PDB file of C-alpha atoms and ligand atoms in Angstrom:
ATOM      1  CA  UNK A   1     122.175  99.233 109.590  1.00 59.00           C
ATOM      2  CA  UNK A   2     119.727  96.719 108.033  1.00 67.00           C
ATOM      3  CA  UNK A   3     115.947  96.824 107.882  1.00 74.00           C
ATOM      4  CA  UNK A   4     114.016  96.014 111.055  1.00 84.00           C
ATOM      5  CA  UNK A   5     112.458  92.521 110.690  1.00 87.00           C
ATOM      6  CA  UNK A   6     109.073  93.572 112.145  1.00 90.00           C
ATOM      7  CA  UNK A   7     108.506  96.807 110.289  1.00 89.00           C
ATOM      8  CA  UNK A   8     106.288  96.557 107.240  1.00 89.00           C
ATOM      9  CA  UNK A   9     105.725  99.224 104.569  1.00 85.00           C
ATOM     10  CA  UNK A  10     102.223 100.735 104.777  1.00 87.00           C
ATOM     11  CA  UNK A  11     100.868 101.759 101.376  1.00 87.00           C
ATOM     12  CA  UNK A  12      98.900 105.020 101.212  1.00 90.00           C
ATOM     13  CA  UNK A  13      95.562 105.340  99.399  1.00 94.00           C
ATOM     14  CA  UNK A  14      96.541 108.549  97.656  1.00 97.00           C
ATOM     15  CA  UNK A  15      99.453 108.097  95.283  1.00 96.00           C
ATOM     16  CA  UNK A  16     102.140 110.442  94.031  1.00 97.00           C
ATOM     17  CA  UNK A  17     100.332 110.490  90.656  1.00 97.00           C
ATOM     18  CA  UNK A  18      97.092 111.581  92.399  1.00 98.00           C
ATOM     19  CA  UNK A  19      98.931 114.446  94.074  1.00 98.00           C
ATOM     20  CA  UNK A  20     100.623 115.495  90.830  1.00 98.00           C
ATOM     21  CA  UNK A  21      97.246 115.439  89.045  1.00 98.00           C
ATOM     22  CA  UNK A  22      95.758 117.666  91.729  1.00 98.00           C
ATOM     23  CA  UNK A  23      98.651 120.143  91.375  1.00 98.00           C
ATOM     24  CA  UNK A  24      98.560 120.031  87.589  1.00 98.00           C
ATOM     25  CA  UNK A  25     102.319 119.505  87.378  1.00 98.00           C
ATOM     26  CA  UNK A  26     104.838 116.752  88.013  1.00 98.00           C
ATOM     27  CA  UNK A  27     107.141 116.673  91.018  1.00 98.00           C
ATOM     28  CA  UNK A  28     110.903 116.276  91.154  1.00 98.00           C
ATOM     29  CA  UNK A  29     114.001 117.197  93.112  1.00 98.00           C
ATOM     30  CA  UNK A  30     116.271 119.938  91.793  1.00 98.00           C
ATOM     31  CA  UNK A  31     119.571 119.014  93.411  1.00 98.00           C
ATOM     32  CA  UNK A  32     121.818 122.094  93.472  1.00 98.00           C
ATOM     33  CA  UNK A  33     125.443 121.218  94.180  1.00 98.00           C
ATOM     34  CA  UNK A  34     128.528 123.429  94.241  1.00 98.00           C
ATOM     35  CA  UNK A  35     131.109 125.173  96.373  1.00 98.00           C
ATOM     36  CA  UNK A  36     130.186 127.372  99.306  1.00 97.00           C
ATOM     37  CA  UNK A  37     129.385 130.802  97.864  1.00 97.00           C
ATOM     38  CA  UNK A  38     128.739 129.448  94.357  1.00 98.00           C
ATOM     39  CA  UNK A  39     125.109 130.604  94.547  1.00 97.00           C
ATOM     40  CA  UNK A  40     123.101 127.484  95.444  1.00 98.00           C
ATOM     41  CA  UNK A  41     120.879 129.202  98.044  1.00 97.00           C
ATOM     42  CA  UNK A  42     120.411 132.385  96.026  1.00 97.00           C
ATOM     43  CA  UNK A  43     119.443 130.399  92.965  1.00 98.00           C
ATOM     44  CA  UNK A  44     117.194 127.876  94.742  1.00 98.00           C
ATOM     45  CA  UNK A  45     115.308 130.678  96.499  1.00 98.00           C
ATOM     46  CA  UNK A  46     114.963 132.839  93.380  1.00 98.00           C
ATOM     47  CA  UNK A  47     113.617 129.821  91.508  1.00 98.00           C
ATOM     48  CA  UNK A  48     111.236 129.018  94.365  1.00 98.00           C
ATOM     49  CA  UNK A  49     109.846 132.552  94.161  1.00 98.00           C
ATOM     50  CA  UNK A  50     109.340 132.216  90.407  1.00 98.00           C
ATOM     51  CA  UNK A  51     107.675 128.774  90.705  1.00 98.00           C
ATOM     52  CA  UNK A  52     105.439 130.042  93.508  1.00 98.00           C
ATOM     53  CA  UNK A  53     104.335 132.955  91.318  1.00 98.00           C
ATOM     54  CA  UNK A  54     103.421 130.443  88.604  1.00 98.00           C
ATOM     55  CA  UNK A  55     101.150 128.599  91.060  1.00 98.00           C
ATOM     56  CA  UNK A  56     103.510 125.648  91.411  1.00 98.00           C
ATOM     57  CA  UNK A  57     103.911 123.776  94.676  1.00 98.00           C
ATOM     58  CA  UNK A  58     107.578 124.165  95.536  1.00 98.00           C
ATOM     59  CA  UNK A  59     109.872 124.137  98.551  1.00 98.00           C
ATOM     60  CA  UNK A  60     113.543 124.732  99.381  1.00 98.00           C
ATOM     61  CA  UNK A  61     115.706 122.626 101.676  1.00 97.00           C
ATOM     62  CA  UNK A  62     118.801 124.631 102.503  1.00 93.00           C
ATOM     63  CA  UNK A  63     122.023 123.277 104.039  1.00 82.00           C
ATOM     64  CA  UNK A  64     122.469 125.948 106.684  1.00 83.00           C
ATOM     65  CA  UNK A  65     118.823 125.738 107.825  1.00 90.00           C
ATOM     66  CA  UNK A  66     118.618 121.950 107.906  1.00 94.00           C
ATOM     67  CA  UNK A  67     121.794 121.815 109.949  1.00 93.00           C
ATOM     68  CA  UNK A  68     120.013 123.948 112.598  1.00 94.00           C
ATOM     69  CA  UNK A  69     117.289 121.325 113.062  1.00 95.00           C
ATOM     70  CA  UNK A  70     116.961 117.899 111.465  1.00 95.00           C
ATOM     71  CA  UNK A  71     120.715 117.529 111.007  1.00 96.00           C
ATOM     72  CA  UNK A  72     121.834 119.405 114.093  1.00 95.00           C
ATOM     73  CA  UNK A  73     124.858 117.591 115.468  1.00 94.00           C
ATOM     74  CA  UNK A  74     126.328 116.561 112.127  1.00 96.00           C
ATOM     75  CA  UNK A  75     129.713 118.073 111.305  1.00 96.00           C
ATOM     76  CA  UNK A  76     131.819 118.185 108.155  1.00 97.00           C
ATOM     77  CA  UNK A  77     133.790 114.921 108.230  1.00 97.00           C
ATOM     78  CA  UNK A  78     133.287 112.688 105.189  1.00 97.00           C
ATOM     79  CA  UNK A  79     131.003 110.404 107.243  1.00 98.00           C
ATOM     80  CA  UNK A  80     128.877 113.253 108.599  1.00 98.00           C
ATOM     81  CA  UNK A  81     128.485 114.811 105.165  1.00 98.00           C
ATOM     82  CA  UNK A  82     127.450 111.405 103.829  1.00 98.00           C
ATOM     83  CA  UNK A  83     124.783 111.071 106.532  1.00 98.00           C
ATOM     84  CA  UNK A  84     123.674 114.669 105.956  1.00 97.00           C
ATOM     85  CA  UNK A  85     123.116 113.971 102.247  1.00 98.00           C
ATOM     86  CA  UNK A  86     121.529 110.564 102.874  1.00 98.00           C
ATOM     87  CA  UNK A  87     118.909 112.132 105.162  1.00 97.00           C
ATOM     88  CA  UNK A  88     118.233 114.990 102.751  1.00 98.00           C
ATOM     89  CA  UNK A  89     117.844 112.462  99.955  1.00 98.00           C
ATOM     90  CA  UNK A  90     115.162 110.676 101.979  1.00 98.00           C
ATOM     91  CA  UNK A  91     113.430 113.932 102.920  1.00 98.00           C
ATOM     92  CA  UNK A  92     113.475 115.020  99.261  1.00 98.00           C
ATOM     93  CA  UNK A  93     111.843 111.758  98.298  1.00 98.00           C
ATOM     94  CA  UNK A  94     108.988 112.493 100.717  1.00 98.00           C
ATOM     95  CA  UNK A  95     108.554 115.943  99.192  1.00 98.00           C
ATOM     96  CA  UNK A  96     108.494 114.509  95.668  1.00 98.00           C
ATOM     97  CA  UNK A  97     105.966 111.926  96.846  1.00 98.00           C
ATOM     98  CA  UNK A  98     103.814 114.788  98.158  1.00 98.00           C
ATOM     99  CA  UNK A  99     103.726 116.295  94.646  1.00 98.00           C
ATOM    100  CA  UNK A 100     106.203 119.092  95.376  1.00 98.00           C
ATOM    101  CA  UNK A 101     109.083 120.420  93.291  1.00 98.00           C
ATOM    102  CA  UNK A 102     111.771 120.493  95.941  1.00 98.00           C
ATOM    103  CA  UNK A 103     115.041 122.376  95.516  1.00 98.00           C
ATOM    104  CA  UNK A 104     117.945 121.302  97.707  1.00 98.00           C
ATOM    105  CA  UNK A 105     120.934 123.559  98.311  1.00 98.00           C
ATOM    106  CA  UNK A 106     123.741 121.475  99.805  1.00 98.00           C
ATOM    107  CA  UNK A 107     127.399 121.457  98.844  1.00 98.00           C
ATOM    108  CA  UNK A 108     127.104 117.648  98.554  1.00 98.00           C
ATOM    109  CA  UNK A 109     130.773 117.416  97.579  1.00 98.00           C
ATOM    110  CA  UNK A 110     131.032 113.655  97.120  1.00 98.00           C
ATOM    111  CA  UNK A 111     129.962 112.071  93.843  1.00 98.00           C
ATOM    112  CA  UNK A 112     129.137 108.769  95.491  1.00 98.00           C
ATOM    113  CA  UNK A 113     126.702 110.423  97.941  1.00 98.00           C
ATOM    114  CA  UNK A 114     124.924 112.300  95.147  1.00 98.00           C
ATOM    115  CA  UNK A 115     124.701 109.094  93.096  1.00 98.00           C
ATOM    116  CA  UNK A 116     123.127 107.286  96.047  1.00 98.00           C
ATOM    117  CA  UNK A 117     120.437 109.966  96.230  1.00 98.00           C
ATOM    118  CA  UNK A 118     119.842 109.746  92.464  1.00 98.00           C
ATOM    119  CA  UNK A 119     119.191 106.024  92.886  1.00 98.00           C
ATOM    120  CA  UNK A 120     116.282 106.749  95.247  1.00 98.00           C
ATOM    121  CA  UNK A 121     114.307 108.242  92.331  1.00 98.00           C
ATOM    122  CA  UNK A 122     112.860 106.985  89.075  1.00 98.00           C
ATOM    123  CA  UNK A 123     114.439 108.320  85.865  1.00 96.00           C
ATOM    124  CA  UNK A 124     113.715 112.015  85.368  1.00 97.00           C
ATOM    125  CA  UNK A 125     112.813 112.883  88.958  1.00 98.00           C
ATOM    126  CA  UNK A 126     116.343 113.655  90.146  1.00 98.00           C
ATOM    127  CA  UNK A 127     117.716 116.709  88.365  1.00 98.00           C
ATOM    128  CA  UNK A 128     121.284 117.503  89.283  1.00 98.00           C
ATOM    129  CA  UNK A 129     122.212 121.154  88.813  1.00 98.00           C
ATOM    130  CA  UNK A 130     125.883 121.960  89.061  1.00 98.00           C
ATOM    131  CA  UNK A 131     126.222 125.533  90.268  1.00 98.00           C
ATOM    132  CA  UNK A 132     129.673 126.119  88.822  1.00 98.00           C
ATOM    133  CA  UNK A 133     131.826 128.988  89.931  1.00 98.00           C
ATOM    134  CA  UNK A 134     135.635 129.173  90.218  1.00 98.00           C
ATOM    135  CA  UNK A 135     136.951 128.797  93.747  1.00 98.00           C
ATOM    136  CA  UNK A 136     138.679 132.188  93.635  1.00 98.00           C
ATOM    137  CA  UNK A 137     135.373 133.901  92.797  1.00 98.00           C
ATOM    138  CA  UNK A 138     133.526 132.067  95.602  1.00 98.00           C
ATOM    139  CA  UNK A 139     136.341 133.023  97.925  1.00 98.00           C
ATOM    140  CA  UNK A 140     136.143 136.635  96.751  1.00 97.00           C
ATOM    141  CA  UNK A 141     132.376 136.681  97.424  1.00 97.00           C
ATOM    142  CA  UNK A 142     132.834 135.008 100.835  1.00 97.00           C
ATOM    143  CA  UNK A 143     129.287 136.018 101.910  1.00 92.00           C
ATOM    144  CA  UNK A 144     129.697 134.537 105.408  1.00 94.00           C
ATOM    145  CA  UNK A 145     133.401 135.174 105.909  1.00 97.00           C
ATOM    146  CA  UNK A 146     134.034 131.415 106.105  1.00 97.00           C
ATOM    147  CA  UNK A 147     136.780 131.179 103.446  1.00 98.00           C
ATOM    148  CA  UNK A 148     138.816 133.686 105.431  1.00 98.00           C
ATOM    149  CA  UNK A 149     138.449 131.507 108.519  1.00 98.00           C
ATOM    150  CA  UNK A 150     139.255 128.369 106.487  1.00 98.00           C
ATOM    151  CA  UNK A 151     142.447 129.972 105.116  1.00 97.00           C
ATOM    152  CA  UNK A 152     143.574 130.980 108.583  1.00 97.00           C
ATOM    153  CA  UNK A 153     142.975 127.426 109.816  1.00 96.00           C
ATOM    154  CA  UNK A 154     140.156 128.425 112.170  1.00 97.00           C
ATOM    155  CA  UNK A 155     137.744 126.171 110.208  1.00 97.00           C
ATOM    156  CA  UNK A 156     139.013 122.707 109.353  1.00 96.00           C
ATOM    157  CA  UNK A 157     137.850 120.459 106.476  1.00 97.00           C
ATOM    158  CA  UNK A 158     136.487 123.375 104.480  1.00 98.00           C
ATOM    159  CA  UNK A 159     135.281 122.431 101.002  1.00 98.00           C
ATOM    160  CA  UNK A 160     137.620 123.645  98.262  1.00 98.00           C
ATOM    161  CA  UNK A 161     140.346 124.566 100.764  1.00 98.00           C
ATOM    162  CA  UNK A 162     141.000 121.583 103.000  1.00 97.00           C
ATOM    163  CA  UNK A 163     138.308 119.141 101.887  1.00 98.00           C
ATOM    164  CA  UNK A 164     137.564 118.028  98.301  1.00 98.00           C
ATOM    165  CA  UNK A 165     134.734 118.965  95.960  1.00 98.00           C
ATOM    166  CA  UNK A 166     134.097 116.304  93.319  1.00 98.00           C
ATOM    167  CA  UNK A 167     132.492 117.864  90.241  1.00 98.00           C
ATOM    168  CA  UNK A 168     129.385 116.202  88.785  1.00 98.00           C
ATOM    169  CA  UNK A 169     130.197 114.016  85.770  1.00 95.00           C
ATOM    170  CA  UNK A 170     126.902 114.204  83.934  1.00 95.00           C
ATOM    171  CA  UNK A 171     124.617 116.765  85.567  1.00 98.00           C
ATOM    172  CA  UNK A 172     121.302 117.586  83.903  1.00 98.00           C
ATOM    173  CA  UNK A 173     122.225 121.293  84.039  1.00 98.00           C
ATOM    174  CA  UNK A 174     125.314 123.417  84.639  1.00 98.00           C
ATOM    175  CA  UNK A 175     124.754 126.994  85.732  1.00 98.00           C
ATOM    176  CA  UNK A 176     127.777 129.289  85.626  1.00 98.00           C
ATOM    177  CA  UNK A 177     127.007 131.924  88.224  1.00 97.00           C
ATOM    178  CA  UNK A 178     130.160 133.837  87.365  1.00 96.00           C
ATOM    179  CA  UNK A 179     128.852 134.727  83.929  1.00 96.00           C
ATOM    180  CA  UNK A 180     125.043 134.422  84.229  1.00 95.00           C
ATOM    181  CA  UNK A 181     122.709 136.674  86.150  1.00 97.00           C
ATOM    182  CA  UNK A 182     120.366 135.189  88.733  1.00 97.00           C
ATOM    183  CA  UNK A 183     117.363 136.011  86.506  1.00 98.00           C
ATOM    184  CA  UNK A 184     118.905 134.320  83.467  1.00 98.00           C
ATOM    185  CA  UNK A 185     119.809 131.251  85.577  1.00 98.00           C
ATOM    186  CA  UNK A 186     116.235 130.973  86.867  1.00 98.00           C
ATOM    187  CA  UNK A 187     114.938 131.194  83.269  1.00 98.00           C
ATOM    188  CA  UNK A 188     117.240 128.340  82.198  1.00 98.00           C
ATOM    189  CA  UNK A 189     115.854 126.086  84.934  1.00 98.00           C
ATOM    190  CA  UNK A 190     112.231 127.027  84.210  1.00 98.00           C
ATOM    191  CA  UNK A 191     112.864 126.271  80.499  1.00 98.00           C
ATOM    192  CA  UNK A 192     114.279 122.892  81.463  1.00 98.00           C
ATOM    193  CA  UNK A 193     111.195 122.087  83.569  1.00 98.00           C
ATOM    194  CA  UNK A 194     108.897 123.145  80.735  1.00 98.00           C
ATOM    195  CA  UNK A 195     110.716 121.316  77.971  1.00 98.00           C
ATOM    196  CA  UNK A 196     110.770 118.134  80.048  1.00 98.00           C
ATOM    197  CA  UNK A 197     107.017 118.546  80.704  1.00 98.00           C
ATOM    198  CA  UNK A 198     107.463 118.731  84.468  1.00 98.00           C
ATOM    199  CA  UNK A 199     105.552 122.028  84.646  1.00 98.00           C
TER     200      UNK A 199
HETATM  201  N1  PPS B 201     133.949 122.841 106.846  1.00 53.66           N
HETATM  202  C1  PPS B 201     132.955 123.336 106.104  1.00 53.66           C
HETATM  203  N2  PPS B 201     132.900 123.035 104.787  1.00 53.66           N
HETATM  204  C2  PPS B 201     131.892 123.535 104.057  1.00 53.66           C
HETATM  205  N3  PPS B 201     130.893 124.331 104.529  1.00 53.66           N
HETATM  206  C3  PPS B 201     130.907 124.643 105.841  1.00 53.66           C
HETATM  207  C4  PPS B 201     131.939 124.166 106.679  1.00 53.66           C
HETATM  208  N4  PPS B 201     131.715 124.633 107.931  1.00 53.66           N
HETATM  209  C5  PPS B 201     130.579 125.364 107.884  1.00 53.66           C
HETATM  210  N5  PPS B 201     130.106 125.375 106.628  1.00 53.66           N
HETATM  211  C6  PPS B 201     128.811 126.015 106.284  1.00 53.66           C
HETATM  212  O1  PPS B 201     127.899 124.935 106.116  1.00 53.66           O
HETATM  213  C7  PPS B 201     127.296 124.984 104.840  1.00 53.66           C
HETATM  214  C8  PPS B 201     127.438 123.645 104.103  1.00 53.66           C
HETATM  215  O2  PPS B 201     126.568 122.700 104.626  1.00 53.66           O
HETATM  216  P1  PPS B 201     126.067 121.516 103.702  1.00 53.66           P
HETATM  217  O3  PPS B 201     125.101 120.761 104.529  1.00 53.66           O
HETATM  218  O4  PPS B 201     125.596 122.059 102.415  1.00 53.66           O
HETATM  219  O5  PPS B 201     127.418 120.688 103.470  1.00 53.66           O
HETATM  220  S1  PPS B 201     127.599 119.217 102.893  1.00 53.66           S
HETATM  221  O6  PPS B 201     126.692 119.070 101.760  1.00 53.66           O
HETATM  222  O7  PPS B 201     127.293 118.256 103.955  1.00 53.66           O
HETATM  223  O8  PPS B 201     129.007 119.126 102.493  1.00 53.66           O
HETATM  224  C9  PPS B 201     127.995 126.019 104.029  1.00 53.66           C
HETATM  225  O9  PPS B 201     126.941 126.737 103.424  1.00 53.66           O
HETATM  226  P2  PPS B 201     126.982 127.269 101.924  1.00 53.66           P
HETATM  227  O10 PPS B 201     127.984 128.380 101.979  1.00 53.66           O
HETATM  228  O11 PPS B 201     125.577 127.770 101.715  1.00 53.66           O
HETATM  229  O12 PPS B 201     127.347 126.197 100.971  1.00 53.66           O
HETATM  230  C10 PPS B 201     128.781 126.838 105.033  1.00 53.66           C
HETATM  231  O13 PPS B 201     128.053 127.997 105.359  1.00 53.66           O
HETATM  232  N1  ADP B 202     124.765 135.035  89.219  1.00 53.66           N
HETATM  233  C1  ADP B 202     124.714 134.776  90.529  1.00 53.66           C
HETATM  234  N2  ADP B 202     123.987 133.734  90.977  1.00 53.66           N
HETATM  235  C2  ADP B 202     123.951 133.461  92.314  1.00 53.66           C
HETATM  236  N3  ADP B 202     124.601 134.190  93.254  1.00 53.66           N
HETATM  237  C3  ADP B 202     125.333 135.244  92.845  1.00 53.66           C
HETATM  238  C4  ADP B 202     125.425 135.561  91.476  1.00 53.66           C
HETATM  239  N4  ADP B 202     126.240 136.624  91.368  1.00 53.66           N
HETATM  240  C5  ADP B 202     126.616 136.969  92.611  1.00 53.66           C
HETATM  241  N5  ADP B 202     126.078 136.141  93.513  1.00 53.66           N
HETATM  242  C6  ADP B 202     126.282 136.279  94.958  1.00 53.66           C
HETATM  243  O1  ADP B 202     127.042 135.163  95.410  1.00 53.66           O
HETATM  244  C7  ADP B 202     126.674 134.822  96.735  1.00 53.66           C
HETATM  245  C8  ADP B 202     126.264 133.356  96.754  1.00 53.66           C
HETATM  246  O2  ADP B 202     125.903 132.992  98.053  1.00 53.66           O
HETATM  247  P1  ADP B 202     124.913 131.815  98.343  1.00 53.66           P
HETATM  248  O3  ADP B 202     123.718 131.900  97.466  1.00 53.66           O
HETATM  249  O4  ADP B 202     124.707 131.788  99.832  1.00 53.66           O
HETATM  250  O5  ADP B 202     125.794 130.568  97.845  1.00 53.66           O
HETATM  251  P2  ADP B 202     125.837 129.078  98.431  1.00 53.66           P
HETATM  252  O6  ADP B 202     124.446 128.728  98.889  1.00 53.66           O
HETATM  253  O7  ADP B 202     126.295 128.258  97.255  1.00 53.66           O
HETATM  254  O8  ADP B 202     126.829 129.126  99.536  1.00 53.66           O
HETATM  255  C9  ADP B 202     125.533 135.723  97.143  1.00 53.66           C
HETATM  256  O9  ADP B 202     126.051 136.781  97.900  1.00 53.66           O
HETATM  257  C10 ADP B 202     125.006 136.228  95.802  1.00 53.66           C
HETATM  258  O10 ADP B 202     124.419 137.500  95.886  1.00 53.66           O
END
């Protein structure tokens, strides 16, 4: 779908830089990607709590929740996942524009889709965090009982079982949730934000 010929971009008076100045920190998207059960939601929410306690404007967009509303109706075919990620990329951009540090917790299994989101942002504002955890551990955790259903064939196209997960090639951070505690993982991300002068 191309751009509409009669729709013109309306510039706002207040810029992203103005909003960042007001907040006293920069804004960015922390793009958590990984298998179901790898720890994306747990990590994004624990980080959000920590950032909030530091007085930072932050927010979490979570796959399960977004699929109840904005992306209700999208399934798990390659095309639907692509559209899911495209929309979240655009929503994340709005959050970053508003001066917020937004954490997104979506499997986002396809490299090409994640790269397209990265291209929406200037250098340094898209931080890809690979939440790495072996499939057998994720399957052992099975917090929602979905792997069991995927193995029995009740759920089709399940990531890691009957649909691919393409690992990030050059993520800004890799967090191994099999060997690192949640607290330690949060500290690593906060350190990254501090050393890159985002907070
Ligand atoms: N077929 C299939 N494959 C993978 N996941 C499935 C599927 N069906 C339902 N679920 C549940 O939906 C959550 C993943 O949604 P996402 O929006 O993150 O997926 S994607 O990025 O579009 O691939 C995922 O949540 P997480 O476990 O938090 O990752 C599952 O709870
Ligand atoms: N170090 C860890 N980091 C994150 N989650 C962990 C860790 N160790 C165990 N877990 C558990 O793994 C599960 C991960 O589930 P969840 O956060 O919903 O993952 P995802 O959003 O990737 O599907 C949770 O039950 C969580 O308590």
